[in-house]
Short mmCIF file of C-alpha atoms and ligand atoms in Angstrom, two decimals:
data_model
loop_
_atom_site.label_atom_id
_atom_site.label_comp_id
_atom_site.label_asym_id
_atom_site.label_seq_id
_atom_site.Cartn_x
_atom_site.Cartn_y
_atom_site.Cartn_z
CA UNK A 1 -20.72 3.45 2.00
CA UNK A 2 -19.30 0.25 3.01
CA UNK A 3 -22.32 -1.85 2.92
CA UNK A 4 -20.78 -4.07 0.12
CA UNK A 5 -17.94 -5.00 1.97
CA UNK A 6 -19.57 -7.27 4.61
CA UNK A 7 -19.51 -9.96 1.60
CA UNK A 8 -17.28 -11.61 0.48
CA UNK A 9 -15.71 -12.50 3.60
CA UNK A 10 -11.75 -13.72 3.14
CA UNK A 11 -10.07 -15.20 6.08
CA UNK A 12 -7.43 -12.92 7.00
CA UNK A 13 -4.86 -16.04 6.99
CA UNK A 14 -5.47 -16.88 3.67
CA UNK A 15 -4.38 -13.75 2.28
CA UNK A 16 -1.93 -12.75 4.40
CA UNK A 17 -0.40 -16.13 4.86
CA UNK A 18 2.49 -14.16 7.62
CA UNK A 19 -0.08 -11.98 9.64
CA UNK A 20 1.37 -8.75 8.04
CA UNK A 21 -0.53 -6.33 6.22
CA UNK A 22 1.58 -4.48 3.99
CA UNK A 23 -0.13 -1.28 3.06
CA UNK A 24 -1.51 0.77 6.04
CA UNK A 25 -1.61 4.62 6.82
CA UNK A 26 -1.76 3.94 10.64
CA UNK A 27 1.18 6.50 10.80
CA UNK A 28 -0.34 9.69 12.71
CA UNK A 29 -0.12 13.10 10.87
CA UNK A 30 1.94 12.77 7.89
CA UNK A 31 -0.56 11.45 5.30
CA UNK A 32 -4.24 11.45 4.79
CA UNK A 33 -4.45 8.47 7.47
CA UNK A 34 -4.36 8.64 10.84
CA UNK A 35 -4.50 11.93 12.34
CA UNK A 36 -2.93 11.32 16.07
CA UNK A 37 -1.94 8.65 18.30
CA UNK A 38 -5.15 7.55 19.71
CA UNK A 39 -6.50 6.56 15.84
CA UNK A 40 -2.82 5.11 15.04
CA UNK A 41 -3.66 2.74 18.18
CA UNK A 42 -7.91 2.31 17.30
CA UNK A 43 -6.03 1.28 13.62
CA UNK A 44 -4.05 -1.27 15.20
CA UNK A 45 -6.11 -2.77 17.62
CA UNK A 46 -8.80 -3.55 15.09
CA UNK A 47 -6.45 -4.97 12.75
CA UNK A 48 -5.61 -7.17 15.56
CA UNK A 49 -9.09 -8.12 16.05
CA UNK A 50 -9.21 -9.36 12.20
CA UNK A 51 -6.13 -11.50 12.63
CA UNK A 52 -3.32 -9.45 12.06
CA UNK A 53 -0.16 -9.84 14.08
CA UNK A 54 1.67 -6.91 12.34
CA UNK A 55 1.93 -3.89 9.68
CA UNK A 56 4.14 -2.27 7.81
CA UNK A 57 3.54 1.49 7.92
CA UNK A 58 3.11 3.39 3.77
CA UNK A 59 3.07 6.85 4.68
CA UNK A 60 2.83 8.65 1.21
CA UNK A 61 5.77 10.06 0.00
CA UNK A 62 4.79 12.63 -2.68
CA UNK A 63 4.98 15.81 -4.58
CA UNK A 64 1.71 17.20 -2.35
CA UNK A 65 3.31 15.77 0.99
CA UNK A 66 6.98 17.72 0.82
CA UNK A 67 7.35 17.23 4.73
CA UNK A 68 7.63 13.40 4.26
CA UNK A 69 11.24 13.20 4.35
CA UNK A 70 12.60 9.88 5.71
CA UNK A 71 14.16 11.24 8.69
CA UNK A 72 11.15 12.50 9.47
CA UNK A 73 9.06 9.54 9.28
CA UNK A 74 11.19 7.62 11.40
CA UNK A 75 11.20 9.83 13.56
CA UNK A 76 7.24 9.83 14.31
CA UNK A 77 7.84 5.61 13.63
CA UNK A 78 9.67 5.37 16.83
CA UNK A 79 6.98 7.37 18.57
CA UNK A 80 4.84 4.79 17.21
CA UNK A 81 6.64 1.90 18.52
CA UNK A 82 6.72 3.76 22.09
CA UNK A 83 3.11 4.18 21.75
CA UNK A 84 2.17 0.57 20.79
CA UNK A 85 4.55 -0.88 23.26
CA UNK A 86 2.40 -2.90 24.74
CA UNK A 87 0.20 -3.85 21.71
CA UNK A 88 1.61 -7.36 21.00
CA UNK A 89 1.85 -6.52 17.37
CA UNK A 90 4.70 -5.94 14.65
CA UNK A 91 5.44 -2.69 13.28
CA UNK A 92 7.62 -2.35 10.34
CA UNK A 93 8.11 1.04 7.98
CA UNK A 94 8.11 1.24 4.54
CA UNK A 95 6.65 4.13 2.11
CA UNK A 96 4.35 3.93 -0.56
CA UNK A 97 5.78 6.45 -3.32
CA UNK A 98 4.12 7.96 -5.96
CA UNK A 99 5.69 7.94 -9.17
CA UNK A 100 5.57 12.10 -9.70
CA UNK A 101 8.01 14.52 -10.35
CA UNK A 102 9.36 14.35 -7.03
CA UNK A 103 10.16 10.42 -7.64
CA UNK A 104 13.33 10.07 -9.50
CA UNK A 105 15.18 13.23 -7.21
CA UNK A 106 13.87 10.69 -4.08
CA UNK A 107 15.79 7.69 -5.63
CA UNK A 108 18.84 9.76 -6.85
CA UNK A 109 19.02 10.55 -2.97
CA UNK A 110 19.00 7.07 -1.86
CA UNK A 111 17.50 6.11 1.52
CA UNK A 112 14.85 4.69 0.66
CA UNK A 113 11.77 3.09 2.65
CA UNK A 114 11.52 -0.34 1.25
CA UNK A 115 9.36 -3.03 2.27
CA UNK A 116 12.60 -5.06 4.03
CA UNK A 117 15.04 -3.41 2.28
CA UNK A 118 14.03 -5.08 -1.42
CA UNK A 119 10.77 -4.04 -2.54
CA UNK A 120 9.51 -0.63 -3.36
CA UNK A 121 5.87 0.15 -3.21
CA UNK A 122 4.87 2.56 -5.92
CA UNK A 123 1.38 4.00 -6.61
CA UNK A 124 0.28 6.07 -9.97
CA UNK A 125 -1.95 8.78 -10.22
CA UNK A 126 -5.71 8.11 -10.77
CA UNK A 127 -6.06 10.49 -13.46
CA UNK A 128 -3.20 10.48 -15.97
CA UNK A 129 0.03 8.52 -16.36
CA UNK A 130 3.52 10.81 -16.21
CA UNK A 131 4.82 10.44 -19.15
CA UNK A 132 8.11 8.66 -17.70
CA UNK A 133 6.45 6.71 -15.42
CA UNK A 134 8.25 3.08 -17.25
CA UNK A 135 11.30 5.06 -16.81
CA UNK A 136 11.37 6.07 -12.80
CA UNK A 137 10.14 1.74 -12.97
CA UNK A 138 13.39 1.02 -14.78
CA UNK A 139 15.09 3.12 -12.63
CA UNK A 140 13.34 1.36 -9.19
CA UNK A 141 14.74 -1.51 -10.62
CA UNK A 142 18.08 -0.48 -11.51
CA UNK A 143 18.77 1.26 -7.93
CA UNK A 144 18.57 -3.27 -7.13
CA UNK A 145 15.01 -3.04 -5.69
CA UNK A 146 12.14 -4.57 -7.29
CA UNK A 147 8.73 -2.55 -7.99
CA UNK A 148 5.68 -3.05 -6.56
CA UNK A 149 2.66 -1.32 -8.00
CA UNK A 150 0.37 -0.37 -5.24
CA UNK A 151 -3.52 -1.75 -5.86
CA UNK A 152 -2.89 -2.09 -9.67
CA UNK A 153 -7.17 -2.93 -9.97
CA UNK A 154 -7.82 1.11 -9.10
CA UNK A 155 -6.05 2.18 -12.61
CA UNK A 156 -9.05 1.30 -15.14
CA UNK A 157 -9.35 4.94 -16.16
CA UNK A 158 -5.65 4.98 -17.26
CA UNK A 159 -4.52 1.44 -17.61
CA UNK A 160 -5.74 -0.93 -19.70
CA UNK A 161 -5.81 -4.60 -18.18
CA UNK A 162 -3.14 -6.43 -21.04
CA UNK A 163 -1.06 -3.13 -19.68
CA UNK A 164 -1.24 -4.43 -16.47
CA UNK A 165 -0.12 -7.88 -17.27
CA UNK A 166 2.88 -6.77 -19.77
CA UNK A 167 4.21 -4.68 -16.51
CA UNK A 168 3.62 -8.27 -14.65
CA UNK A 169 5.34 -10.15 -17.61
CA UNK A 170 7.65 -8.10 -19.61
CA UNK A 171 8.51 -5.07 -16.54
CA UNK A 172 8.97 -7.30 -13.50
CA UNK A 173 6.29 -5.38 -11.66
CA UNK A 174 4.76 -7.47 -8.91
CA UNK A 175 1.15 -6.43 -7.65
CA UNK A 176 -0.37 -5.54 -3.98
CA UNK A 177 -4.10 -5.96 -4.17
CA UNK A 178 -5.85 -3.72 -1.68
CA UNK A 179 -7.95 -6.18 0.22
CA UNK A 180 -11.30 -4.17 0.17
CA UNK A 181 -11.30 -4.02 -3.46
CA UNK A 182 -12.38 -7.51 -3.87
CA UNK A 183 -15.61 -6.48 -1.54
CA UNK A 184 -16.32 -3.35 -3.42
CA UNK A 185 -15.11 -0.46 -1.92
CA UNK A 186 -13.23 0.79 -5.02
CA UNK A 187 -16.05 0.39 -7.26
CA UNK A 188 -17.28 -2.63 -9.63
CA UNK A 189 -14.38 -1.98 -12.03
CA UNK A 190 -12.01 -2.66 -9.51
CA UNK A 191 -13.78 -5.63 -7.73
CA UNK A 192 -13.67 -7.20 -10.95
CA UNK A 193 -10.34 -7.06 -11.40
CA UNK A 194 -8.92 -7.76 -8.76
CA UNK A 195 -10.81 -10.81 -8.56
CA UNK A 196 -9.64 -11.43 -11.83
CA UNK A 197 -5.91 -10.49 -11.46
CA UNK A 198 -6.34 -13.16 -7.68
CA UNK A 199 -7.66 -15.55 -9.53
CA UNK A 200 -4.54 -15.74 -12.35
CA UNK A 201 -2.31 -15.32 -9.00
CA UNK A 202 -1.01 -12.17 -9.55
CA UNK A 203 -0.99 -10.36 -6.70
CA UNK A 204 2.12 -10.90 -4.44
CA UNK A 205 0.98 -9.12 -1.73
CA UNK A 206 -2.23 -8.07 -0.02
CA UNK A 207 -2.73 -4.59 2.24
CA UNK A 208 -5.77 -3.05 3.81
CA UNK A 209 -4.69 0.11 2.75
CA UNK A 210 -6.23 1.55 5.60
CA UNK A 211 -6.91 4.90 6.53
CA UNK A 212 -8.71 5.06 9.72
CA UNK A 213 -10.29 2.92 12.29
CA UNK A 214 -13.69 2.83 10.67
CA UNK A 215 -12.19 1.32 7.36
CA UNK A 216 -10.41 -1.07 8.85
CA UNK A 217 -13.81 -2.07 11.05
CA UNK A 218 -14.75 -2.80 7.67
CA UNK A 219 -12.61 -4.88 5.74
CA UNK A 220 -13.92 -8.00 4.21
CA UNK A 221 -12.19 -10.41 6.19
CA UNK A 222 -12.26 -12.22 8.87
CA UNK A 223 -9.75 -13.94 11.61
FE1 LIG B 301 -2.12 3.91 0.37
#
C-alpha cells in the first residue's frame, strides 16, 4: 500500500520551510486518527525523526463527528501537551472543518480553531459538492479569516482543475497540499496534480495529514 511513497523523496525543510506540519490527526480519540495516547506520542516521535520540530493538531470537525465541540478538543489538547511534555516538539491546535451542513451554524457560533487565529482549514466531501459550499467560503472569509482548502489535488471526481485555480484566483482560497500525494498515496490523479498545482506555486502550505504512526513512517520525505 505505500510502496510508491519511498520515491520521490522531498526534504522535509524544503517544504516545510518552519518545521511545522500543518495538517495532522495526532489528536487521540476524537477523529479517525489516533486512537490513544501511546499512538498520539508514536505520531510525534516519528515526525520528529523526519525533521519536524512541531504540528498543529486538525481534528475533524463535522456533521459525522457531533462530539467535536471546541471545548472539548482543548480539553484532550492540554492532555496532549501534558503527555508530550518532554517531547521537544511544538504543538499547536487548529481544526480542519468540513464544509457540511453543520458548517455555517459552527461559524455563526464563533470560536473557531484557526491555524493562528487567521486561517481556516476547510476540506470538501469526496463525492459531491454542497450546493452552498462558495457561500459557507464567502462566509469564512467574511467572519475576517481567510480559507484554506485542505489537499485541493484529492477533488478530481468533483472539481475540475481551472475550478481549482478560479478559487486560487478569483475566491482567495489558498491551498495545503498533503505531502504524500506527490508520492502516490492518493492515487495517480492526485500525484499529478499536486505536482502540477507545486510546480505553478500554489500550495501555501504543506501537511502530512497523518493518521497513524505507520503513515507517517511513510511519508516521502526526508530530514
Ligand atoms: Fe485530515
Amino acid at each position: 500500500m505505500f510502496g510508491s511513497l519511498f520515491t520521490p523523496r522531498h526534504r522535509t525543510a524544503a517544504l516545510f520551510p518552519d518545521g511545522m506540519d500543518r495538517h495532522t490527526h495526532i489528536l487521540w480519540g476524537v477523529d479517525d486518527g489516533a486512537s490513544t495516547p501511546q499512538e498520539s506520542l508514536a505520531i510525534i516521535r516519528t515526525l520528529k525523526s523526519l525533521g519536524f520540530s512541531g504540528a498543529y493538531c486538525t481534528p475533524h470537525i463535522k456533521a459525522s463527528c457531533p462530539g467535536n465541540t471546541p471545548d472539548k478538543l482543548r480539553r484532550r489538547f492540554n492532555e496532549l501537551l501534558s503527555a508530550a511534555a518532554g517531547e521537544a516538539f511544538k504543538l499547536e491546535l487548529a481544526a480542519e472543518y468540513m464544509l457540511d451542513d453543520l458548517f455555517e451554524e459552527q461559524l455563526r457560533r464563533g470560536a473557531m480553531l484557526a491555524h493562528d487565529g487567521t486561517h481556516l482549514l476547510v476540506e470538501l466531501p469526496q463525492s459531491c459538492l454542497p450546493g452552498t459550499w462558495k457561500d459557507m467560503i464567502s462566509a469564512v472569509r467574511d467572519q475576517g479569516y481567510t480559507p484554506v482548502l485542505a489537499h485541493p489535488e484529492r477533488y478530481g471526481r468533483i472539481l475540475e482543475q481551472a475550478e481549482l485555480l478560479e478559487l486560487a484566483e478569483r475566491e482567495g482560497v489558498r491551498f495545503q497540499g498533503n505531502v504524500g500525494s506527490l508520492g502516490g498515496f492518493y492515487g495517480k490523479a492526485a500525484a499529478s496534480t499536486a505536482r502540477e498545482l507545486h510546480a505553478n506555486g500554489l500550495y501555501l502550505w504543506w501537511g502530512t495529514d497523518t493518521h497513524n504512526a505507520a503513515m507517517a513512517r511513510h511519508m516521502p520525505l526526508k530530514p
